[in-house]
Amino acid sequence: MSERSFVLATGFPAEQRNRQPFSLGNGKWIMLLEVAVGFLLIMVTVWTPRPLQTRLFWISAAWLAACTALNIWRSGIPRFRVPSLKAASWMVGAGVVLAAGLITLAAAAGTLHGLFGAQDPLRHAGGYMIWAIIQQYIQQAFFFTRFEQLTRNGVLAGLLSALLFGVVHLPNPVLAPVTFLGGWLLSELFRRYRTVLPLGIGHGLVGIAIALSVPDHIQHHMRVGLGYLRYIS
């Protein structure tokens, strides 16, 4: 597939072969502003107590949606690449294997426990899977693609988006390193396959396995930011 046909198939620019230095020309200041404000809103949200946190959550969501709409106005509706069944299967399958391995180790160590919350486990897990897919969309389709256009370097864009993903999960000692390393790997997969859904499913499976396997006194019910510090067992 040629580079031109790849762009038409994905709706996102392929990694630039001409690796020019970081440049903010040609309207890239707008992209940088979108990234900076989006990340700042997310950070303020996770470090703000309720009920103000709920309002900030929706403000953040509105900003991301507005930036997405602006990008559609600038470049047209993005068309994600549909990966082959084989590629999608092994991406999801890798998440299944990793999740099963974590649960097996937890069972052997005696740390396996139920999901936190009043909802039944299936509804809880289903809600988390949807949230994991949304997170992957934000990380890849919002942050990664803009970093890729700003830096003209897909590898660097993946590292930057993974770094932001990890920082958002501070000070959780489990989720912060896992989301940085996992975020970098998922960004590399997105860079190659330009798909979100199987990555989100794999993310969700591993996240549920961590919630079941790591003791709550360590991961604080998968909380981040102020919620992690205010956790009471």
PDB file of C-alpha atoms in Angstrom:
ATOM      1  CA  MET A   1       0.000   0.000   0.000  1.00  0.00           C
ATOM      2  CA  SER A   2       1.398   3.392  -0.994  1.00  0.00           C
ATOM      3  CA  GLU A   3       1.749   6.212   1.494  1.00  0.00           C
ATOM      4  CA  ARG A   4      -1.020   8.143  -0.253  1.00  0.00           C
ATOM      5  CA  SER A   5      -3.436   5.225  -0.127  1.00  0.00           C
ATOM      6  CA  PHE A   6      -2.530   4.643   3.534  1.00  0.00           C
ATOM      7  CA  VAL A   7      -3.524   8.207   4.402  1.00  0.00           C
ATOM      8  CA  LEU A   8      -6.821   7.825   2.554  1.00  0.00           C
ATOM      9  CA  ALA A   9      -7.533   4.541   4.318  1.00  0.00           C
ATOM     10  CA  THR A  10      -6.797   5.754   7.828  1.00  0.00           C
ATOM     11  CA  GLY A  11      -7.750   9.390   7.875  1.00  0.00           C
ATOM     12  CA  PHE A  12      -4.502  10.119   9.751  1.00  0.00           C
ATOM     13  CA  PRO A  13      -1.160  11.106   8.236  1.00  0.00           C
ATOM     14  CA  ALA A  14       1.415   8.328   7.989  1.00  0.00           C
ATOM     15  CA  GLU A  15       4.675   8.836   9.842  1.00  0.00           C
ATOM     16  CA  GLN A  16       6.688  11.434   7.991  1.00  0.00           C
ATOM     17  CA  ARG A  17       9.760  10.054   6.288  1.00  0.00           C
ATOM     18  CA  ASN A  18      11.325  13.497   6.213  1.00  0.00           C
ATOM     19  CA  ARG A  19      12.175  13.822   9.894  1.00  0.00           C
ATOM     20  CA  GLN A  20      12.403  17.575  10.183  1.00  0.00           C
ATOM     21  CA  PRO A  21      13.066  19.204  13.544  1.00  0.00           C
ATOM     22  CA  PHE A  22      10.149  20.143  15.748  1.00  0.00           C
ATOM     23  CA  SER A  23       8.243  22.912  14.027  1.00  0.00           C
ATOM     24  CA  LEU A  24       5.201  24.971  14.992  1.00  0.00           C
ATOM     25  CA  GLY A  25       4.484  26.413  11.577  1.00  0.00           C
ATOM     26  CA  ASN A  26       1.372  25.972   9.465  1.00  0.00           C
ATOM     27  CA  GLY A  27      -1.187  26.135  12.236  1.00  0.00           C
ATOM     28  CA  LYS A  28       0.568  23.667  14.544  1.00  0.00           C
ATOM     29  CA  TRP A  29       0.218  26.141  17.372  1.00  0.00           C
ATOM     30  CA  ILE A  30      -3.473  25.200  17.388  1.00  0.00           C
ATOM     31  CA  MET A  31      -2.629  21.512  17.806  1.00  0.00           C
ATOM     32  CA  LEU A  32      -0.198  22.304  20.616  1.00  0.00           C
ATOM     33  CA  LEU A  33      -2.880  24.360  22.348  1.00  0.00           C
ATOM     34  CA  GLU A  34      -5.384  21.494  21.983  1.00  0.00           C
ATOM     35  CA  VAL A  35      -2.936  19.057  23.562  1.00  0.00           C
ATOM     36  CA  ALA A  36      -1.836  21.392  26.365  1.00  0.00           C
ATOM     37  CA  VAL A  37      -5.333  22.445  27.421  1.00  0.00           C
ATOM     38  CA  GLY A  38      -6.675  18.895  27.086  1.00  0.00           C
ATOM     39  CA  PHE A  39      -3.945  17.462  29.300  1.00  0.00           C
ATOM     40  CA  LEU A  40      -4.271  20.302  31.828  1.00  0.00           C
ATOM     41  CA  LEU A  41      -8.030  19.764  32.109  1.00  0.00           C
ATOM     42  CA  ILE A  42      -7.553  16.028  32.661  1.00  0.00           C
ATOM     43  CA  MET A  43      -4.936  16.622  35.354  1.00  0.00           C
ATOM     44  CA  VAL A  44      -7.058  19.235  37.142  1.00  0.00           C
ATOM     45  CA  THR A  45     -10.004  16.845  37.026  1.00  0.00           C
ATOM     46  CA  VAL A  46      -8.197  13.916  38.665  1.00  0.00           C
ATOM     47  CA  TRP A  47      -6.749  16.195  41.362  1.00  0.00           C
ATOM     48  CA  THR A  48     -10.007  17.979  42.252  1.00  0.00           C
ATOM     49  CA  PRO A  49     -12.450  16.712  44.915  1.00  0.00           C
ATOM     50  CA  ARG A  50     -16.093  16.014  44.206  1.00  0.00           C
ATOM     51  CA  PRO A  51     -18.590  17.460  43.377  1.00  0.00           C
ATOM     52  CA  LEU A  52     -16.470  19.947  41.386  1.00  0.00           C
ATOM     53  CA  GLN A  53     -14.614  16.995  39.837  1.00  0.00           C
ATOM     54  CA  THR A  54     -17.777  15.876  38.047  1.00  0.00           C
ATOM     55  CA  ARG A  55     -18.195  19.293  36.434  1.00  0.00           C
ATOM     56  CA  LEU A  56     -14.556  19.346  35.377  1.00  0.00           C
ATOM     57  CA  PHE A  57     -14.947  15.876  33.890  1.00  0.00           C
ATOM     58  CA  TRP A  58     -17.666  17.124  31.561  1.00  0.00           C
ATOM     59  CA  ILE A  59     -15.715  20.278  30.754  1.00  0.00           C
ATOM     60  CA  SER A  60     -12.759  18.092  29.775  1.00  0.00           C
ATOM     61  CA  ALA A  61     -15.031  15.887  27.675  1.00  0.00           C
ATOM     62  CA  ALA A  62     -16.474  18.974  25.970  1.00  0.00           C
ATOM     63  CA  TRP A  63     -12.977  20.273  25.150  1.00  0.00           C
ATOM     64  CA  LEU A  64     -11.903  16.951  23.633  1.00  0.00           C
ATOM     65  CA  ALA A  65     -15.136  16.771  21.636  1.00  0.00           C
ATOM     66  CA  ALA A  66     -14.747  20.355  20.409  1.00  0.00           C
ATOM     67  CA  CYS A  67     -11.145  19.726  19.328  1.00  0.00           C
ATOM     68  CA  THR A  68     -12.255  16.569  17.530  1.00  0.00           C
ATOM     69  CA  ALA A  69     -14.961  18.524  15.721  1.00  0.00           C
ATOM     70  CA  LEU A  70     -12.409  21.207  14.784  1.00  0.00           C
ATOM     71  CA  ASN A  71     -10.084  18.550  13.428  1.00  0.00           C
ATOM     72  CA  ILE A  72     -12.925  17.125  11.327  1.00  0.00           C
ATOM     73  CA  TRP A  73     -13.611  20.629  10.003  1.00  0.00           C
ATOM     74  CA  ARG A  74      -9.916  21.053   9.136  1.00  0.00           C
ATOM     75  CA  SER A  75      -9.179  17.632   7.688  1.00  0.00           C
ATOM     76  CA  GLY A  76     -12.461  15.805   7.161  1.00  0.00           C
ATOM     77  CA  ILE A  77     -13.964  12.838   8.961  1.00  0.00           C
ATOM     78  CA  PRO A  78     -11.174  10.436  10.041  1.00  0.00           C
ATOM     79  CA  ARG A  79     -11.585   6.900   8.768  1.00  0.00           C
ATOM     80  CA  PHE A  80      -9.913   4.359  10.998  1.00  0.00           C
ATOM     81  CA  ARG A  81      -8.198   1.480   9.327  1.00  0.00           C
ATOM     82  CA  VAL A  82      -9.921  -1.855   9.828  1.00  0.00           C
ATOM     83  CA  PRO A  83      -7.168  -4.343  10.750  1.00  0.00           C
ATOM     84  CA  SER A  84      -7.147  -7.849   9.416  1.00  0.00           C
ATOM     85  CA  LEU A  85      -8.963 -10.456  11.479  1.00  0.00           C
ATOM     86  CA  LYS A  86      -5.596 -12.033  12.256  1.00  0.00           C
ATOM     87  CA  ALA A  87      -4.113  -8.770  13.562  1.00  0.00           C
ATOM     88  CA  ALA A  88      -7.180  -7.901  15.637  1.00  0.00           C
ATOM     89  CA  SER A  89      -7.322 -11.448  17.031  1.00  0.00           C
ATOM     90  CA  TRP A  90      -3.731 -11.484  18.222  1.00  0.00           C
ATOM     91  CA  MET A  91      -4.034  -8.006  19.762  1.00  0.00           C
ATOM     92  CA  VAL A  92      -7.089  -9.060  21.771  1.00  0.00           C
ATOM     93  CA  GLY A  93      -5.603 -12.521  22.346  1.00  0.00           C
ATOM     94  CA  ALA A  94      -2.460 -11.006  23.852  1.00  0.00           C
ATOM     95  CA  GLY A  95      -4.660  -9.127  26.316  1.00  0.00           C
ATOM     96  CA  VAL A  96      -6.491 -12.350  27.200  1.00  0.00           C
ATOM     97  CA  VAL A  97      -3.233 -14.224  27.798  1.00  0.00           C
ATOM     98  CA  LEU A  98      -1.730 -11.436  29.901  1.00  0.00           C
ATOM     99  CA  ALA A  99      -4.920 -11.022  31.942  1.00  0.00           C
ATOM    100  CA  ALA A 100      -5.172 -14.777  32.512  1.00  0.00           C
ATOM    101  CA  GLY A 101      -1.541 -14.866  33.604  1.00  0.00           C
ATOM    102  CA  LEU A 102      -2.076 -12.088  36.147  1.00  0.00           C
ATOM    103  CA  ILE A 103      -5.155 -13.783  37.587  1.00  0.00           C
ATOM    104  CA  THR A 104      -3.347 -17.138  37.777  1.00  0.00           C
ATOM    105  CA  LEU A 105      -0.432 -15.578  39.648  1.00  0.00           C
ATOM    106  CA  ALA A 106      -2.810 -13.761  42.000  1.00  0.00           C
ATOM    107  CA  ALA A 107      -4.698 -16.981  42.727  1.00  0.00           C
ATOM    108  CA  ALA A 108      -1.428 -18.729  43.544  1.00  0.00           C
ATOM    109  CA  ALA A 109      -0.323 -15.828  45.769  1.00  0.00           C
ATOM    110  CA  GLY A 110      -3.685 -15.569  47.517  1.00  0.00           C
ATOM    111  CA  THR A 111      -4.367 -11.965  46.461  1.00  0.00           C
ATOM    112  CA  LEU A 112      -7.269 -12.641  44.089  1.00  0.00           C
ATOM    113  CA  HIS A 113     -10.405 -10.740  45.131  1.00  0.00           C
ATOM    114  CA  GLY A 114     -13.672  -9.397  43.753  1.00  0.00           C
ATOM    115  CA  LEU A 115     -14.278  -6.121  41.953  1.00  0.00           C
ATOM    116  CA  PHE A 116     -14.911  -3.067  44.101  1.00  0.00           C
ATOM    117  CA  GLY A 117     -18.316  -1.375  43.962  1.00  0.00           C
ATOM    118  CA  ALA A 118     -22.007  -1.953  44.436  1.00  0.00           C
ATOM    119  CA  GLN A 119     -22.662  -2.954  40.826  1.00  0.00           C
ATOM    120  CA  ASP A 120     -22.769  -6.602  39.841  1.00  0.00           C
ATOM    121  CA  PRO A 121     -19.426  -7.837  38.441  1.00  0.00           C
ATOM    122  CA  LEU A 122     -20.579  -8.178  34.823  1.00  0.00           C
ATOM    123  CA  ARG A 123     -21.984  -4.646  34.674  1.00  0.00           C
ATOM    124  CA  HIS A 124     -18.911  -3.295  36.435  1.00  0.00           C
ATOM    125  CA  ALA A 125     -16.557  -5.073  34.032  1.00  0.00           C
ATOM    126  CA  GLY A 126     -18.627  -4.024  31.024  1.00  0.00           C
ATOM    127  CA  GLY A 127     -18.550  -0.389  32.080  1.00  0.00           C
ATOM    128  CA  TYR A 128     -14.793  -0.556  32.549  1.00  0.00           C
ATOM    129  CA  MET A 129     -14.335  -2.087  29.079  1.00  0.00           C
ATOM    130  CA  ILE A 130     -16.205   0.842  27.526  1.00  0.00           C
ATOM    131  CA  TRP A 131     -14.090   3.290  29.548  1.00  0.00           C
ATOM    132  CA  ALA A 132     -10.897   1.509  28.425  1.00  0.00           C
ATOM    133  CA  ILE A 133     -11.895   1.916  24.761  1.00  0.00           C
ATOM    134  CA  ILE A 134     -12.616   5.612  25.369  1.00  0.00           C
ATOM    135  CA  GLN A 135      -9.217   6.014  27.033  1.00  0.00           C
ATOM    136  CA  GLN A 136      -7.524   4.447  24.035  1.00  0.00           C
ATOM    137  CA  TYR A 137      -9.374   6.795  21.715  1.00  0.00           C
ATOM    138  CA  ILE A 138      -8.200   9.777  23.780  1.00  0.00           C
ATOM    139  CA  GLN A 139      -4.611   8.560  23.976  1.00  0.00           C
ATOM    140  CA  GLN A 140      -4.245   7.506  20.359  1.00  0.00           C
ATOM    141  CA  ALA A 141      -6.719   9.456  18.215  1.00  0.00           C
ATOM    142  CA  PHE A 142      -6.368  12.676  20.204  1.00  0.00           C
ATOM    143  CA  PHE A 143      -2.878  12.865  21.737  1.00  0.00           C
ATOM    144  CA  PHE A 144      -0.804  10.486  19.599  1.00  0.00           C
ATOM    145  CA  THR A 145      -1.980  11.781  16.221  1.00  0.00           C
ATOM    146  CA  ARG A 146      -1.326  15.383  17.231  1.00  0.00           C
ATOM    147  CA  PHE A 147       2.117  14.566  18.627  1.00  0.00           C
ATOM    148  CA  GLU A 148       2.856  12.685  15.405  1.00  0.00           C
ATOM    149  CA  GLN A 149       2.024  15.732  13.317  1.00  0.00           C
ATOM    150  CA  LEU A 150       3.904  18.091  15.638  1.00  0.00           C
ATOM    151  CA  THR A 151       7.104  16.033  15.888  1.00  0.00           C
ATOM    152  CA  ARG A 152       6.970  14.232  12.509  1.00  0.00           C
ATOM    153  CA  ASN A 153       8.257  11.195  14.403  1.00  0.00           C
ATOM    154  CA  GLY A 154       5.903   8.336  15.248  1.00  0.00           C
ATOM    155  CA  VAL A 155       8.199   6.729  17.818  1.00  0.00           C
ATOM    156  CA  LEU A 156       8.627   9.996  19.712  1.00  0.00           C
ATOM    157  CA  ALA A 157       4.879  10.640  19.484  1.00  0.00           C
ATOM    158  CA  GLY A 158       4.236   7.241  21.065  1.00  0.00           C
ATOM    159  CA  LEU A 159       6.618   7.937  23.920  1.00  0.00           C
ATOM    160  CA  LEU A 160       5.113  11.366  24.573  1.00  0.00           C
ATOM    161  CA  SER A 161       1.525  10.111  24.597  1.00  0.00           C
ATOM    162  CA  ALA A 162       2.536   7.195  26.853  1.00  0.00           C
ATOM    163  CA  LEU A 163       4.292   9.604  29.219  1.00  0.00           C
ATOM    164  CA  LEU A 164       1.150  11.716  29.555  1.00  0.00           C
ATOM    165  CA  PHE A 165      -0.905   8.558  30.050  1.00  0.00           C
ATOM    166  CA  GLY A 166       1.388   7.467  32.878  1.00  0.00           C
ATOM    167  CA  VAL A 167       1.479  10.893  34.542  1.00  0.00           C
ATOM    168  CA  VAL A 168      -2.325  11.043  34.644  1.00  0.00           C
ATOM    169  CA  HIS A 169      -2.293   7.807  36.707  1.00  0.00           C
ATOM    170  CA  LEU A 170       0.023   9.178  39.404  1.00  0.00           C
ATOM    171  CA  PRO A 171       0.480   8.613  42.323  1.00  0.00           C
ATOM    172  CA  ASN A 172      -0.843   5.059  41.931  1.00  0.00           C
ATOM    173  CA  PRO A 173       2.353   2.918  42.184  1.00  0.00           C
ATOM    174  CA  VAL A 174       0.804   0.153  40.083  1.00  0.00           C
ATOM    175  CA  LEU A 175      -1.091   2.014  37.383  1.00  0.00           C
ATOM    176  CA  ALA A 176       1.470   4.771  36.687  1.00  0.00           C
ATOM    177  CA  PRO A 177       4.296   2.475  35.473  1.00  0.00           C
ATOM    178  CA  VAL A 178       1.899  -0.002  33.860  1.00  0.00           C
ATOM    179  CA  THR A 179       0.102   2.700  31.882  1.00  0.00           C
ATOM    180  CA  PHE A 180       3.381   4.245  30.750  1.00  0.00           C
ATOM    181  CA  LEU A 181       4.847   0.966  29.484  1.00  0.00           C
ATOM    182  CA  GLY A 182       1.513  -0.350  28.252  1.00  0.00           C
ATOM    183  CA  GLY A 183       0.654   3.017  26.719  1.00  0.00           C
ATOM    184  CA  TRP A 184       3.911   3.041  24.778  1.00  0.00           C
ATOM    185  CA  LEU A 185       3.277  -0.475  23.463  1.00  0.00           C
ATOM    186  CA  LEU A 186      -0.308   0.354  22.495  1.00  0.00           C
ATOM    187  CA  SER A 187       0.833   3.543  20.761  1.00  0.00           C
ATOM    188  CA  GLU A 188       3.310   1.526  18.719  1.00  0.00           C
ATOM    189  CA  LEU A 189       0.519  -0.843  17.729  1.00  0.00           C
ATOM    190  CA  PHE A 190      -1.712   2.093  16.828  1.00  0.00           C
ATOM    191  CA  ARG A 191       1.091   3.607  14.777  1.00  0.00           C
ATOM    192  CA  ARG A 192       1.222   0.439  12.731  1.00  0.00           C
ATOM    193  CA  TYR A 193      -2.410  -0.633  12.543  1.00  0.00           C
ATOM    194  CA  ARG A 194      -4.357   2.614  13.069  1.00  0.00           C
ATOM    195  CA  THR A 195      -7.141   0.964  15.029  1.00  0.00           C
ATOM    196  CA  VAL A 196      -8.579   1.629  18.489  1.00  0.00           C
ATOM    197  CA  LEU A 197     -11.181  -1.024  19.278  1.00  0.00           C
ATOM    198  CA  PRO A 198      -8.940  -4.119  19.718  1.00  0.00           C
ATOM    199  CA  LEU A 199      -6.418  -2.030  21.659  1.00  0.00           C
ATOM    200  CA  GLY A 200      -9.175  -0.811  23.961  1.00  0.00           C
ATOM    201  CA  ILE A 201     -10.430  -4.359  24.515  1.00  0.00           C
ATOM    202  CA  GLY A 202      -6.925  -5.570  25.395  1.00  0.00           C
ATOM    203  CA  HIS A 203      -6.481  -2.571  27.696  1.00  0.00           C
ATOM    204  CA  GLY A 204      -9.773  -3.345  29.425  1.00  0.00           C
ATOM    205  CA  LEU A 205      -8.978  -7.019  29.962  1.00  0.00           C
ATOM    206  CA  VAL A 206      -5.610  -6.268  31.544  1.00  0.00           C
ATOM    207  CA  GLY A 207      -7.105  -3.469  33.661  1.00  0.00           C
ATOM    208  CA  ILE A 208      -9.782  -5.781  35.052  1.00  0.00           C
ATOM    209  CA  ALA A 209      -7.137  -8.408  35.788  1.00  0.00           C
ATOM    210  CA  ILE A 210      -5.084  -5.838  37.723  1.00  0.00           C
ATOM    211  CA  ALA A 211      -8.180  -4.792  39.701  1.00  0.00           C
ATOM    212  CA  LEU A 212      -8.797  -8.439  40.610  1.00  0.00           C
ATOM    213  CA  SER A 213      -5.192  -9.393  41.283  1.00  0.00           C
ATOM    214  CA  VAL A 214      -3.439  -6.529  43.077  1.00  0.00           C
ATOM    215  CA  PRO A 215      -4.462  -5.999  46.728  1.00  0.00           C
ATOM    216  CA  ASP A 216      -6.715  -3.001  47.281  1.00  0.00           C
ATOM    217  CA  HIS A 217      -4.390  -1.519  49.911  1.00  0.00           C
ATOM    218  CA  ILE A 218      -1.819  -1.091  47.126  1.00  0.00           C
ATOM    219  CA  GLN A 219      -3.886  -0.030  44.109  1.00  0.00           C
ATOM    220  CA  HIS A 220      -6.701   1.694  46.086  1.00  0.00           C
ATOM    221  CA  HIS A 221      -9.523   0.392  43.882  1.00  0.00           C
ATOM    222  CA  MET A 222      -7.705   1.589  40.719  1.00  0.00           C
ATOM    223  CA  ARG A 223      -7.924   5.224  41.807  1.00  0.00           C
ATOM    224  CA  VAL A 224      -5.590   7.970  40.650  1.00  0.00           C
ATOM    225  CA  GLY A 225      -4.827  11.547  41.647  1.00  0.00           C
ATOM    226  CA  LEU A 226      -6.565  12.911  44.723  1.00  0.00           C
ATOM    227  CA  GLY A 227      -8.818   9.852  44.908  1.00  0.00           C
ATOM    228  CA  TYR A 228      -5.774   7.641  45.470  1.00  0.00           C
ATOM    229  CA  LEU A 229      -4.498   9.809  48.325  1.00  0.00           C
ATOM    230  CA  ARG A 230      -7.928  10.021  49.980  1.00  0.00           C
ATOM    231  CA  TYR A 231      -8.539   6.276  49.806  1.00  0.00           C
ATOM    232  CA  ILE A 232      -9.746   4.716  53.045  1.00  0.00           C
ATOM    233  CA  SER A 233      -9.704   0.917  53.217  1.00  0.00           C
TER     234      SER A 233
END
